[in-house]
Coordinates of C-alpha atoms and ligand atoms in Angstrom, one line a residue:
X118 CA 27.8 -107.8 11.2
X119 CA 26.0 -104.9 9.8
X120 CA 26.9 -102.8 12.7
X121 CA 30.6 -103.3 12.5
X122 CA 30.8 -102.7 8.9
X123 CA 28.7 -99.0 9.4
X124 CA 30.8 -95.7 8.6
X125 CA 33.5 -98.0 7.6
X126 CA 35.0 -96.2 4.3
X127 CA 35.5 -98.7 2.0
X128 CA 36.5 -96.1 -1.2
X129 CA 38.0 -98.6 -3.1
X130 CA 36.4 -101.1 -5.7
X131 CA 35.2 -103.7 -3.4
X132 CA 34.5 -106.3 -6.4
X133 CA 36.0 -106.8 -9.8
X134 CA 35.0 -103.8 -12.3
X135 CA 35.1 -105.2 -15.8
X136 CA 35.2 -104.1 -19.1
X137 CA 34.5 -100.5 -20.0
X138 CA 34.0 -99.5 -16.3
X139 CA 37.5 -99.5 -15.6
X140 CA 38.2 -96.2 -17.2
X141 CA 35.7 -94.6 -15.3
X142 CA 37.7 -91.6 -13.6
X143 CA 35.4 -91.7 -10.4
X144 CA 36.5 -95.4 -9.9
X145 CA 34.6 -95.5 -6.5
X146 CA 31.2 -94.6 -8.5
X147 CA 31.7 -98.8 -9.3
X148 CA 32.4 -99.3 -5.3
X149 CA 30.0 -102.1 -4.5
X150 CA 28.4 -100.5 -0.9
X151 CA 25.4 -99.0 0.9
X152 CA 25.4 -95.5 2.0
X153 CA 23.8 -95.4 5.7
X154 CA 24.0 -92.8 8.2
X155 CA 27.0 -91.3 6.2
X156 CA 29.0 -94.6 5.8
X157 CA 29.5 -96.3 3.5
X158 CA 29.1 -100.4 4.1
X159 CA 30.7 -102.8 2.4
X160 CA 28.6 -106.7 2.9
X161 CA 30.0 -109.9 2.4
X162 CA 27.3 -110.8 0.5
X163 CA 27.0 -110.0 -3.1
X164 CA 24.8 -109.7 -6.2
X165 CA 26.5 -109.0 -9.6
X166 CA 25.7 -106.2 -12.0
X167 CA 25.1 -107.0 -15.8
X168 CA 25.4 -105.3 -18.7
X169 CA 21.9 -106.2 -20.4
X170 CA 23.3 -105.9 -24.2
X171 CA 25.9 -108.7 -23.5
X172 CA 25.1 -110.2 -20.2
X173 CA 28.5 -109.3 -19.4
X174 CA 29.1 -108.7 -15.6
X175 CA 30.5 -105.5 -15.0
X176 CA 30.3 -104.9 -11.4
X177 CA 29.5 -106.4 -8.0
X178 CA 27.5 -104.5 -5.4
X179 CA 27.2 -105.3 -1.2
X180 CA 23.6 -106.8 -0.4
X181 CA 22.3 -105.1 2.3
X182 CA 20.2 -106.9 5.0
X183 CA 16.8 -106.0 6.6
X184 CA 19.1 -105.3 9.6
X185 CA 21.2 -102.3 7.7
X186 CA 17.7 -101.3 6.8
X187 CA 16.4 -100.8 10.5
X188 CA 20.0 -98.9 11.1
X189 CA 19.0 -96.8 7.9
X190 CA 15.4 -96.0 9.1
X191 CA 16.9 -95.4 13.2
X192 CA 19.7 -93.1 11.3
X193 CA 16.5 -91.4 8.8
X194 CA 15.0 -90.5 12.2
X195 CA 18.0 -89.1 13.6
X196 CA 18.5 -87.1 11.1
X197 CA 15.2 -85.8 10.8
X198 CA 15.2 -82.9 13.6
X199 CA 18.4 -81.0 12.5
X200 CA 17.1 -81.4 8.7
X201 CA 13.6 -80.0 9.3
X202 CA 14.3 -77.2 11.6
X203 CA 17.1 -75.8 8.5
X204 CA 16.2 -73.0 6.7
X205 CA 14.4 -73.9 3.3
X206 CA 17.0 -71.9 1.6
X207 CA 20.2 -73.7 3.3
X208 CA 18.7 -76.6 1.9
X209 CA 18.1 -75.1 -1.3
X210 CA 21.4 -74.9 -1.5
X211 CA 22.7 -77.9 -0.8
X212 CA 20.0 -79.8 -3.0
X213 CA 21.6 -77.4 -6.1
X214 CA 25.2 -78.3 -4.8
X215 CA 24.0 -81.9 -5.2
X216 CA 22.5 -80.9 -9.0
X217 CA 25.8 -79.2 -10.2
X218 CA 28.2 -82.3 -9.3
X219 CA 25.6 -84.6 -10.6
X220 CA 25.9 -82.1 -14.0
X221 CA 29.7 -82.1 -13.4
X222 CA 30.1 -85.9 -13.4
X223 CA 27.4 -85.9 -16.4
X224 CA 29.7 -88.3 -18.5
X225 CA 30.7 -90.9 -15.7
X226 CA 26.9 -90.9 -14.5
X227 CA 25.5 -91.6 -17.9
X228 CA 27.8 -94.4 -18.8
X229 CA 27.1 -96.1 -15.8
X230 CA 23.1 -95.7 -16.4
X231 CA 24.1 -97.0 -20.3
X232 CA 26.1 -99.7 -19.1
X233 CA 23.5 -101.3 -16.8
X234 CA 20.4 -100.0 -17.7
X235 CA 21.4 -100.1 -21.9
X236 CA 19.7 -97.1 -22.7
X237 CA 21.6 -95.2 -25.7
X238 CA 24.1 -92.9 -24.5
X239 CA 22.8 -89.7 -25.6
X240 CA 19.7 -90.7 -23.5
X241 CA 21.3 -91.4 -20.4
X242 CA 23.0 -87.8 -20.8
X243 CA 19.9 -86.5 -21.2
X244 CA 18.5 -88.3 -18.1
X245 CA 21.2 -87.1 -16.0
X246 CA 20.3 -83.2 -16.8
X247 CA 16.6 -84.4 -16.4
X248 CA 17.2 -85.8 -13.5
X249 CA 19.8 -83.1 -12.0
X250 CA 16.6 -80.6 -12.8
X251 CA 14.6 -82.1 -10.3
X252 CA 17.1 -81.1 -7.5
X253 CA 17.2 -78.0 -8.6
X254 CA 13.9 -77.0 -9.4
X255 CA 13.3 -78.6 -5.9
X256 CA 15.7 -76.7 -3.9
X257 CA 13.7 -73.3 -4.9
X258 CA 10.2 -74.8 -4.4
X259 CA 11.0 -75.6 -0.9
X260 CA 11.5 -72.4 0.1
X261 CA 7.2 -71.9 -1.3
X262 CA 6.2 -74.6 1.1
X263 CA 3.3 -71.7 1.7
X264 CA 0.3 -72.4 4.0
X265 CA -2.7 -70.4 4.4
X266 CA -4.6 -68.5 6.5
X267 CA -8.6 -69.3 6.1
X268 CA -11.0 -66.2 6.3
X269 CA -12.7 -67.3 9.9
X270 CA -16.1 -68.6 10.6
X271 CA -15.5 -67.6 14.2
X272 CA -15.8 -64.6 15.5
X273 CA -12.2 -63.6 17.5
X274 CA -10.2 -66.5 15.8
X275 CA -7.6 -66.7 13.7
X276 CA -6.8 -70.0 11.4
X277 CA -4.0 -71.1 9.9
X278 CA -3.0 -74.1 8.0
X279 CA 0.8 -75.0 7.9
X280 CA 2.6 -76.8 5.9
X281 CA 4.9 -79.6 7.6
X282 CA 7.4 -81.9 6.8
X283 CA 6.1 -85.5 7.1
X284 CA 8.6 -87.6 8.6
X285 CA 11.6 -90.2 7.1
X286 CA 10.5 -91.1 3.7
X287 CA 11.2 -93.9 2.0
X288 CA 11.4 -94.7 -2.0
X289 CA 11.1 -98.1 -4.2
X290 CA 12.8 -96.8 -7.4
X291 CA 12.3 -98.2 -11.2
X292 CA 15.0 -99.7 -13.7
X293 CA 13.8 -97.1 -16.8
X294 CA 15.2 -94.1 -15.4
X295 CA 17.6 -95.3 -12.5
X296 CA 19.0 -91.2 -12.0
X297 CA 15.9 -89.6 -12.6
X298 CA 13.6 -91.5 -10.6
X299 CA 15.5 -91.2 -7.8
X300 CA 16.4 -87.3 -7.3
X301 CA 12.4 -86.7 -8.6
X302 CA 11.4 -88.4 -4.9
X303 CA 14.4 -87.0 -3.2
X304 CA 14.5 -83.1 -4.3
X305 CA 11.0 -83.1 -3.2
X306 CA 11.4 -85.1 -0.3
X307 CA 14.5 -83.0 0.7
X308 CA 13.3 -79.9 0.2
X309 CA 10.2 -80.6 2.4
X310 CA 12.7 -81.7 5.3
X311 CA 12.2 -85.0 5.4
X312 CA 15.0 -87.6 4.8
X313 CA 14.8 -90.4 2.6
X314 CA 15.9 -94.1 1.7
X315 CA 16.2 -95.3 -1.0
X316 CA 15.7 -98.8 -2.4
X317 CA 16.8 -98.9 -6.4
X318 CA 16.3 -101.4 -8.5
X319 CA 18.5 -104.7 -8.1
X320 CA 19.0 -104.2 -11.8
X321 CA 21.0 -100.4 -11.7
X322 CA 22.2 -100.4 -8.3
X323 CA 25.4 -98.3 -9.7
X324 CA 23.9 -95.3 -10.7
X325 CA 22.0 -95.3 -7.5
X326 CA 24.9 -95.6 -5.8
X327 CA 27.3 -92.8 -7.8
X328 CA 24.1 -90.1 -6.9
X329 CA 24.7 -91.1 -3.5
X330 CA 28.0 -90.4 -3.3
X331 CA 27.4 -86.8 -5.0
X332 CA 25.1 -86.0 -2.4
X333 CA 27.8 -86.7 0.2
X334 CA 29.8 -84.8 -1.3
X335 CA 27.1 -81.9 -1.9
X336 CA 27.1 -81.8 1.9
X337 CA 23.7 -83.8 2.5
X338 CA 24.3 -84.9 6.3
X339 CA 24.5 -88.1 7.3
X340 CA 21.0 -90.6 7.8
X341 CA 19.1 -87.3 5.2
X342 CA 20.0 -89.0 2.3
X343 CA 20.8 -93.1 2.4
X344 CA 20.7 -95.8 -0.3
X345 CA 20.8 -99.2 0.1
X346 CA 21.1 -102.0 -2.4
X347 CA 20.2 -105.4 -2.6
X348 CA 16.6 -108.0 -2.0
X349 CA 13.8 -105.9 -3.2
X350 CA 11.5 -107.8 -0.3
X351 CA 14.0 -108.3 2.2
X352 CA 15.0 -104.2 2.0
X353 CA 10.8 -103.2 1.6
X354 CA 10.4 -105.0 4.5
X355 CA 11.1 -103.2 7.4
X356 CA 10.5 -100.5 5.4
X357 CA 6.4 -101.0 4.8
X358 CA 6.0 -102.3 8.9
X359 CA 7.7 -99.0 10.5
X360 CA 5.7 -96.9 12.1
X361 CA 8.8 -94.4 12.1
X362 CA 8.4 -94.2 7.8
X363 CA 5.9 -92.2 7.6
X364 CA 5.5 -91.5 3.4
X365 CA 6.8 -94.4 0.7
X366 CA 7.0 -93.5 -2.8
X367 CA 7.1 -96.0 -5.8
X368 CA 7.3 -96.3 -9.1
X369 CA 7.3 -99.1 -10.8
X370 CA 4.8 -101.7 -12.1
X371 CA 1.2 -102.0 -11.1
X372 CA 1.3 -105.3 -9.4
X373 CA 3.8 -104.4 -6.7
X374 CA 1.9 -101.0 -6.7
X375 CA -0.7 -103.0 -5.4
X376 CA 1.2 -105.1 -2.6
X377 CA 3.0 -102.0 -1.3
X378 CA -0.2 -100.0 -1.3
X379 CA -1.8 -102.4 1.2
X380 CA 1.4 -103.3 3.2
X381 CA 1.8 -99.2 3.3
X382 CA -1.7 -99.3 4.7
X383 CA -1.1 -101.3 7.9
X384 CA 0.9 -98.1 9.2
X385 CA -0.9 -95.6 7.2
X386 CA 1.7 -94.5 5.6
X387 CA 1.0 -91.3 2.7
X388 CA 1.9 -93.8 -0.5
X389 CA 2.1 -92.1 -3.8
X390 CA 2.2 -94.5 -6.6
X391 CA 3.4 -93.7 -10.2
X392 CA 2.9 -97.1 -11.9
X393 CA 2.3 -98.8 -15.3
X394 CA 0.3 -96.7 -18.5
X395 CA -0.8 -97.8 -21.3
X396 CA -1.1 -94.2 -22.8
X397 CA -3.5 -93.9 -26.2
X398 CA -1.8 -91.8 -28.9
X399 CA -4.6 -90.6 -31.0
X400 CA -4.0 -89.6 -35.0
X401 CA -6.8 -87.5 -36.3
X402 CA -7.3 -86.9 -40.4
X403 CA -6.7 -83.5 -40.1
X404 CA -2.7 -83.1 -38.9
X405 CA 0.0 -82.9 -40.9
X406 CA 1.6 -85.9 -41.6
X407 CA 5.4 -85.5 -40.6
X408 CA 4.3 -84.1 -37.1
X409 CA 2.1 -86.8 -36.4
X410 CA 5.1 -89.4 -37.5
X411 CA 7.8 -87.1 -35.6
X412 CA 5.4 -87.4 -32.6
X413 CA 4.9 -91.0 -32.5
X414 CA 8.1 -91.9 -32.9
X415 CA 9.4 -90.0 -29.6
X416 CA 6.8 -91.3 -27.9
X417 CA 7.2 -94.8 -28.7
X418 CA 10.7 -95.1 -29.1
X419 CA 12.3 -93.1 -26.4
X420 CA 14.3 -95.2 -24.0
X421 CA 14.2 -98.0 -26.0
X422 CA 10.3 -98.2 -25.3
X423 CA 11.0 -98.6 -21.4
X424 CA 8.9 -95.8 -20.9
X425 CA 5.5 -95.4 -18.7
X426 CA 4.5 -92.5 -21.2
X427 CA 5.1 -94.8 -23.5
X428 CA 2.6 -94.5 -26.9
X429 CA 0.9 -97.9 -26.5
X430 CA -2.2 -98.1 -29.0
X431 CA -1.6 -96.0 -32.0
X432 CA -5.0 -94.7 -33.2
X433 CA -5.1 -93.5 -36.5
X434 CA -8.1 -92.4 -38.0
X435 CA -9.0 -94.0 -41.2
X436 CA -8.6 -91.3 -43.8
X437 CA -4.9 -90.6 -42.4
X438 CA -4.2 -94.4 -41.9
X439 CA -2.1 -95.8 -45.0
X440 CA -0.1 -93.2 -45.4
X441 CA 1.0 -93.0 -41.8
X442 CA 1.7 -96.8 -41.5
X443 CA 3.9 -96.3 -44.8
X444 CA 5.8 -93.3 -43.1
X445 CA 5.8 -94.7 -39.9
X446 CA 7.2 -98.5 -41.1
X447 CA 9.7 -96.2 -42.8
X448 CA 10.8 -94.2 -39.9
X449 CA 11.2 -97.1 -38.0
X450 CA 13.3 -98.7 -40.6
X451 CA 16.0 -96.4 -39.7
X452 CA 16.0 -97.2 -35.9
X453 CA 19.5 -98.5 -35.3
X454 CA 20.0 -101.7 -32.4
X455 CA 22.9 -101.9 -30.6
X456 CA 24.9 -101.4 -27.6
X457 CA 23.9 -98.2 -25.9
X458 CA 27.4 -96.7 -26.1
X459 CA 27.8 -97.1 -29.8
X460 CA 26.9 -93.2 -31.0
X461 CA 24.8 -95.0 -34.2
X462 CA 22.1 -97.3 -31.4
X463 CA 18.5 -95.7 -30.8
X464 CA 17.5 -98.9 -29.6
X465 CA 19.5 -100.3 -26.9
X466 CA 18.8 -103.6 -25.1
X467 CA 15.5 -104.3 -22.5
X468 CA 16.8 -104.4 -19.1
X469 CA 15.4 -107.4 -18.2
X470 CA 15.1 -110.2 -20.0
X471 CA 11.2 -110.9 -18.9
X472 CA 10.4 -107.4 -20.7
X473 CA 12.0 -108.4 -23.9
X474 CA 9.9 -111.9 -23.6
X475 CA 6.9 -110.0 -23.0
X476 CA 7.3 -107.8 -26.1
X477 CA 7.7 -111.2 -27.9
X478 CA 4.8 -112.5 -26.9
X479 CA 2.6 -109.5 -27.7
X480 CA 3.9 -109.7 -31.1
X481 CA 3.0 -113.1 -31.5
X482 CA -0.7 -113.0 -29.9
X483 CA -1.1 -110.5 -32.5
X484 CA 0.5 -112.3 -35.3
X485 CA -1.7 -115.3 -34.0
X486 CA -4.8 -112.7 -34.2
X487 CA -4.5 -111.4 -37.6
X488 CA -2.2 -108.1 -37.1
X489 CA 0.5 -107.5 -39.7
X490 CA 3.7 -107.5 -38.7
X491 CA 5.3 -104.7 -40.9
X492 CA 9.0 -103.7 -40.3
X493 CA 10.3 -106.5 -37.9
X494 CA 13.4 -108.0 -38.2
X495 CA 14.2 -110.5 -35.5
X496 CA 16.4 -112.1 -36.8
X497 CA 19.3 -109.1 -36.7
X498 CA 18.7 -109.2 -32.9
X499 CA 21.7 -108.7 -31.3
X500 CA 21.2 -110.8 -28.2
X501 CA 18.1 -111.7 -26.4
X502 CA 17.9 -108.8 -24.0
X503 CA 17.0 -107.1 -27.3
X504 CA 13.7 -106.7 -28.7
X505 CA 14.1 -105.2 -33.2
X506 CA 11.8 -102.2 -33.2
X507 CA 8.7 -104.0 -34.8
X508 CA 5.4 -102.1 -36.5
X509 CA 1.9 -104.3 -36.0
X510 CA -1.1 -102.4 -38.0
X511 CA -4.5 -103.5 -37.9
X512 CA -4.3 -104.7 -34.5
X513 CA -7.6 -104.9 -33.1
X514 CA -8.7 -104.3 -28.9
X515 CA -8.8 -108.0 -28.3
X516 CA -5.0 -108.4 -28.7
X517 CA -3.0 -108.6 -25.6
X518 CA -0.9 -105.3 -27.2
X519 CA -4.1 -103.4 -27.3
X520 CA -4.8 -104.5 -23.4
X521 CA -1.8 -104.2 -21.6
X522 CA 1.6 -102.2 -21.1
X523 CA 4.2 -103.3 -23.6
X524 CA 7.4 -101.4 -22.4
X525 CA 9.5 -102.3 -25.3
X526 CA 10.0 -101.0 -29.1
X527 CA 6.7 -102.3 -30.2
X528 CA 4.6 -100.2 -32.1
X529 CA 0.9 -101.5 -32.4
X530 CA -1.4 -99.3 -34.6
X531 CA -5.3 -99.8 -34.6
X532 CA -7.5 -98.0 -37.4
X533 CA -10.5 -96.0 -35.9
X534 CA -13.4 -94.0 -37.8
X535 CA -15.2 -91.2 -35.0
X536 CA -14.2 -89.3 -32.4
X537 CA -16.9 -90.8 -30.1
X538 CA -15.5 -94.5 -30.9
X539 CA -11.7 -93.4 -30.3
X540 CA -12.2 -91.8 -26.7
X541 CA -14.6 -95.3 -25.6
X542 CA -12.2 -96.9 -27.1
X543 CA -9.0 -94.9 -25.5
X544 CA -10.6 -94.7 -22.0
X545 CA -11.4 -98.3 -21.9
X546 CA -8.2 -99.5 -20.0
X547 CA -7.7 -99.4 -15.9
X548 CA -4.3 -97.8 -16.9
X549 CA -4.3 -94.3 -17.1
X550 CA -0.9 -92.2 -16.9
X551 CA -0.5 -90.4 -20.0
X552 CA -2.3 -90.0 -23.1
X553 CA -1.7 -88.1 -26.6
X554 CA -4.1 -86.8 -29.4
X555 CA -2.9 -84.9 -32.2
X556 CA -5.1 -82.8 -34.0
X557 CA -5.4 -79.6 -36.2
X558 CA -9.1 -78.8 -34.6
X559 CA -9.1 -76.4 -31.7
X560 CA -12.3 -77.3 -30.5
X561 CA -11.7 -80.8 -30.6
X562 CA -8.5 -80.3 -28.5
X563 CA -10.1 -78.7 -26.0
X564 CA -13.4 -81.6 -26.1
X565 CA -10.5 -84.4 -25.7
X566 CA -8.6 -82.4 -23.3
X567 CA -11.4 -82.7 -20.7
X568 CA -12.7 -86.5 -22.2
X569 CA -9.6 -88.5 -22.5
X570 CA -9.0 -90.1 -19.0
X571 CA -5.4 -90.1 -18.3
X572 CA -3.4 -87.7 -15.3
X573 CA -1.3 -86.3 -18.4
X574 CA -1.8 -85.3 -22.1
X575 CA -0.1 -84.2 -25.0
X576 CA -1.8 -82.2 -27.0
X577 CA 0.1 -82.1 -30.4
X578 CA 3.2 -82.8 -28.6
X579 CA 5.4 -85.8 -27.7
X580 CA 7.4 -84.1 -25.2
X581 CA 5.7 -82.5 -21.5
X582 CA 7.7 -83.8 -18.9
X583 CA 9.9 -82.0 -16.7
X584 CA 10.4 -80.7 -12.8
X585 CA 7.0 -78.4 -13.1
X586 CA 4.5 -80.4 -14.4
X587 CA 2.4 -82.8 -11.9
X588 CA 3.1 -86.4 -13.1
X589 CA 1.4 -89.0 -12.4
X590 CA -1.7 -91.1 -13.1
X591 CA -5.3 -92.0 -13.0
X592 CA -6.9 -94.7 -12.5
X593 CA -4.3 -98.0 -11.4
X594 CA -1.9 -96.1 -13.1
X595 CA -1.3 -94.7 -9.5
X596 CA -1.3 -91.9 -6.8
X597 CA -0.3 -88.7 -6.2
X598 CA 2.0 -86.6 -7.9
X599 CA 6.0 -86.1 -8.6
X600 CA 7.8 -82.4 -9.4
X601 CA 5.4 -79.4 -9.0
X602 CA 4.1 -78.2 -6.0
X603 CA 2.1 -81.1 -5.6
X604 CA 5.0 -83.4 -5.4
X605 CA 6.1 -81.6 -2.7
X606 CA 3.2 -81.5 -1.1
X607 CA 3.2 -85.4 -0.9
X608 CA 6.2 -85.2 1.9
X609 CA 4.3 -82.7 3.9
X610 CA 1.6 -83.1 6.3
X611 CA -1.1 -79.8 6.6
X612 CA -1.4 -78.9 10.1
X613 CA -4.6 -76.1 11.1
X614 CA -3.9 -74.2 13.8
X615 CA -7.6 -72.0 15.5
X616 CA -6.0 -68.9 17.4
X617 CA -9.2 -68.6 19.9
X618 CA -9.7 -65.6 22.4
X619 CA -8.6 -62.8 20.1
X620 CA -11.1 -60.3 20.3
X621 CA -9.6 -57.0 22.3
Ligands
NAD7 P1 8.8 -103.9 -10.6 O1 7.5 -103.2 -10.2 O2 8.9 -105.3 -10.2 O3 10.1 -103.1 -10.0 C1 10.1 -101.8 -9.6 C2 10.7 -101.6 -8.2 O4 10.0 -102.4 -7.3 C3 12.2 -102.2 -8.2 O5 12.9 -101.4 -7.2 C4 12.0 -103.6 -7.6 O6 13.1 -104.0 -6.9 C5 10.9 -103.3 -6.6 N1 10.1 -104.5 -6.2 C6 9.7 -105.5 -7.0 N2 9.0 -106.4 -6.3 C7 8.9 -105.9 -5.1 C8 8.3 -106.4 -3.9 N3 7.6 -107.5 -3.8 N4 8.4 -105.6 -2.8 C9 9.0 -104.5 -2.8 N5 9.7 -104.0 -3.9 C10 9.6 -104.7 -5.0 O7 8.9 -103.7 -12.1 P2 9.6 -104.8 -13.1 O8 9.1 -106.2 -12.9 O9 11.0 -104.6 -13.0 O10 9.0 -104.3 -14.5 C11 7.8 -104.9 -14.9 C12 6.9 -103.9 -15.5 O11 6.7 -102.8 -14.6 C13 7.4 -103.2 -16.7 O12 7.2 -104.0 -17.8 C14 6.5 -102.0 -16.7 O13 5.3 -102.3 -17.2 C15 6.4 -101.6 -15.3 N6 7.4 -100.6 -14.9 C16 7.0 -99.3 -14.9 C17 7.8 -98.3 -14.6 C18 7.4 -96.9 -14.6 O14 8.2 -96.0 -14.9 N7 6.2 -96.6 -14.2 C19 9.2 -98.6 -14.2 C20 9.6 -99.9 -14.2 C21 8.7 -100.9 -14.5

């Protein structure tokens, strides 16, 4: 069945498109398909889209079978010759082609993201230039794919180390950032010359789906660039037994992290792995009040909390502490719940209903274990996909808060006296992705720089991420890197090269 219903166009809506959806202009953004080998499928079977703020179904999408996964990957290999042997530039350009309609459908992109995701609006627009940065920042970095040539230890030899495309990628994309996480693995997959799949999150299949169809239309040739929707397992499948899927890249939580990495490892696949943090945001005595409270609210409560950079412990150091929970609490008073495409929301809806249910229950093993509960007001929640931005001080390292990830708008702030005790007490977690310190002290910058153990840190900053900088994490917050040269270099394969018999 999966056969017959390849390259068939099916440009239409091929389910029922509800509520604020229908006045999209690109109506075929909400086209319930799978793009594979430059067709689009349209599957019997179906799974419905929801808007998480009201559980209001606002889409269907085609479930793809493990069978349209093994055309994708035979398509992916296809592809894979003609892709490669273009020049770096010609793909440079088609990658920024692919950025500039993603920037030129900036409004119907980010109201799709909004509308299934529930991020605020002003977010998702930000996420779609974040994310159509990647592409381009990509396209130029491809054509510095540079290898090396290694002074010899030979004598009449010459050795050289090139850089090579991999092979047909594949990529297990998050919920959080259902744009951006997808053109950060494929601008650097792309750019090396290796095609991609992609397998998005059941949750935001639409926005995976509308990129897709830009990078049609940006000229991406067929099998290069293929998405298909549907049974996380079912679609991983035949992607983690290939032997023809030669790198998979994740992002996502640490658990399946885990799985993925050991399936990966059965056809040593190159995994890179950007999963869960837990990332310490540490307050010392000496900063100025405002930036500190500026700072930890971005990093808290940016995407509603869904973040992996997410602040997670708050450390504040005593002599700064009461005042900062009193301009903190306030801050957060302000934060306005709602739908993510009322202008007034900051804090839109979780995605999924297990995350608000977690945030719940970190609140209440807290509560249980003697934190105060400061600002919350759960009983204004809108629905139960939504979590009221809540403040817990004196929250202590046994709580489950001060252990693990919370991914919601929970803020959880936990007194400390010396700079020895916060960095044991910081680097005592498995999760290590990003961490913050603010600080007026030079020299204790630079001393935390090299002591706290995470892959990033902002140093008196909320705000570092972007298509230059290596992201990822330490630890079992995952491996490898995304954007920078390094993330390139996770699609490419070195290959040295001895030149023997050169001497005249
Ligand atoms: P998840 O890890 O289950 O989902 C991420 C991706 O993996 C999705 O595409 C999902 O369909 C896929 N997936 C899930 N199970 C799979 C399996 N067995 N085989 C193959 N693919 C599979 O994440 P989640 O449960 O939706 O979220 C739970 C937690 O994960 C969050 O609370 C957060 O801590 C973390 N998370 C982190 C990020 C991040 O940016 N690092 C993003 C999303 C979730």
């Amino acid at each position: 069945m999966a056969l017959q219903t390849i390259r068939q166009e099916t440009r239409h809506s091929a389910g029922p498109a509800l509520g604020h959806l229908q006045n999209l202009r690109r109506r075929d953004f909400v086209a319930g398909a799978a793009l594979i080998d430059g067709g689009w499928i349209a599957s019997e079977q179906r799974d419905v889209v929801v808007d998480p703020a009201t559980g209001e179904e606002i889409a269907e999408v085609g479930r793809c079978s493990a069978a349209d996964m093994n055309l994708a990957i035979s398509a992916a290999e296809r592809s894979f010759p003609a892709w490669r042997e273009l020049l770096p530039a010609r793909r440079g350009i088609i990658l920024r082609a692919w950025a500039s309609l993603m920037l030129e459908h900036s409004e119907e992109l980010a109201i799709l993201v909004t509308s299934e995701q529930g991020k605020p609006l002003a977010e998702a627009r930000h996420e779609i230039a974040y994310g159509a940065g990647f592409l381009e920042w990509f396209a130029a970095e491809g054509e510095r794919a540079y290898g090396e040539t290694i002074p010899s230890h030979k004598l009449g030899t010459l050795l050289q180390v090139r850089m090579q495309p991999i092979g047909v990628a594949a990529a297990i994309t998050p919920w959080n950032f259902p744009v951006a996480m997808i053109t950060r693995k494929a601008g650097a997959a792309l750019a090396a010359g290796c095609p991609i799949i992609v397998k998005p999150a059941p949750e935001t299949p639409l926005s995976a789906l509308a990129v897709a169809r830009l990078a049609e239309e940006a000229g991406v040739p067929p099998g290069v660039f293929q998405v298909l929707v549907g049974n996380p397992i079912e679609l991983s499948a035949p992607l983690l037994r290939d032997t023809r899927i030669r790198a998979l890249s994740f992002t996502g939580s640490t658990e399946v992290g885990r799985l993925l990495l050991e399936a990966a490892g059965k056809t040593v696949k190159k995994v890179s792995l950007e999963l869960g943090g837990h990332a310490p945001f540490i307050i010392f005595d000496d900063v100025e009040l405002d930036k500190a409270v500026n700072g930890a609210m971005a990093a808290k409560f940016a995407t509603s909390g869904q973040d992996c950079l997410a602040a997670n412990r708050i450390y504040v150091q005593r002599g700064i502490y009461n005042a900062f929970v009193e301009s903190f609490a306030a801050a957060i008073a302000q934060l306005r719940v709602g739908h993510g495409l009322d202008p007034a929301t900051n804090i839109g809806p979780m995605t999924k209903l297990s995350v608000a249910n977690k945030c719940r229950a970190q609140i209440e093993d807290a509560v249980a274990r003697g934190a105060r509960m400061i600002s919350a007001k759960q009983d204004e929640s809108p629905g139960p996909n939504f979590v009221v931005p809540t403040l817990l001080t004196e929250v202590t390292d046994e709580m489950l808060i001060a252990r693990e990830e919370t991914f919601g708008p929970v803020a959880a702030v936990l007194p400390f006296d010396s700079e020895e005790e916060v960095v044991a007490r910081a680097n005592a977690n498995e999760m290590a992705l990003a961490g913050y310190v603010y600080t007026d002290s030079l020299r204790r910058a630079l001393r935390l720089s090299e002591k706290i153990e995470c892959g990033m840190i902002g140093m008196n900053t909320a705000s570092f991420t972007g298509p230059p900088i290596p992201f990822g994490g330490l630890k079992q917050s995952g491996l490898g890197r995304e954007g920078s040269r390094h993330g390139l270099a996770e699609y490419m394969e070195l290959k040295y090269v001895c030149f023997g018999d050169l001497a005249a």
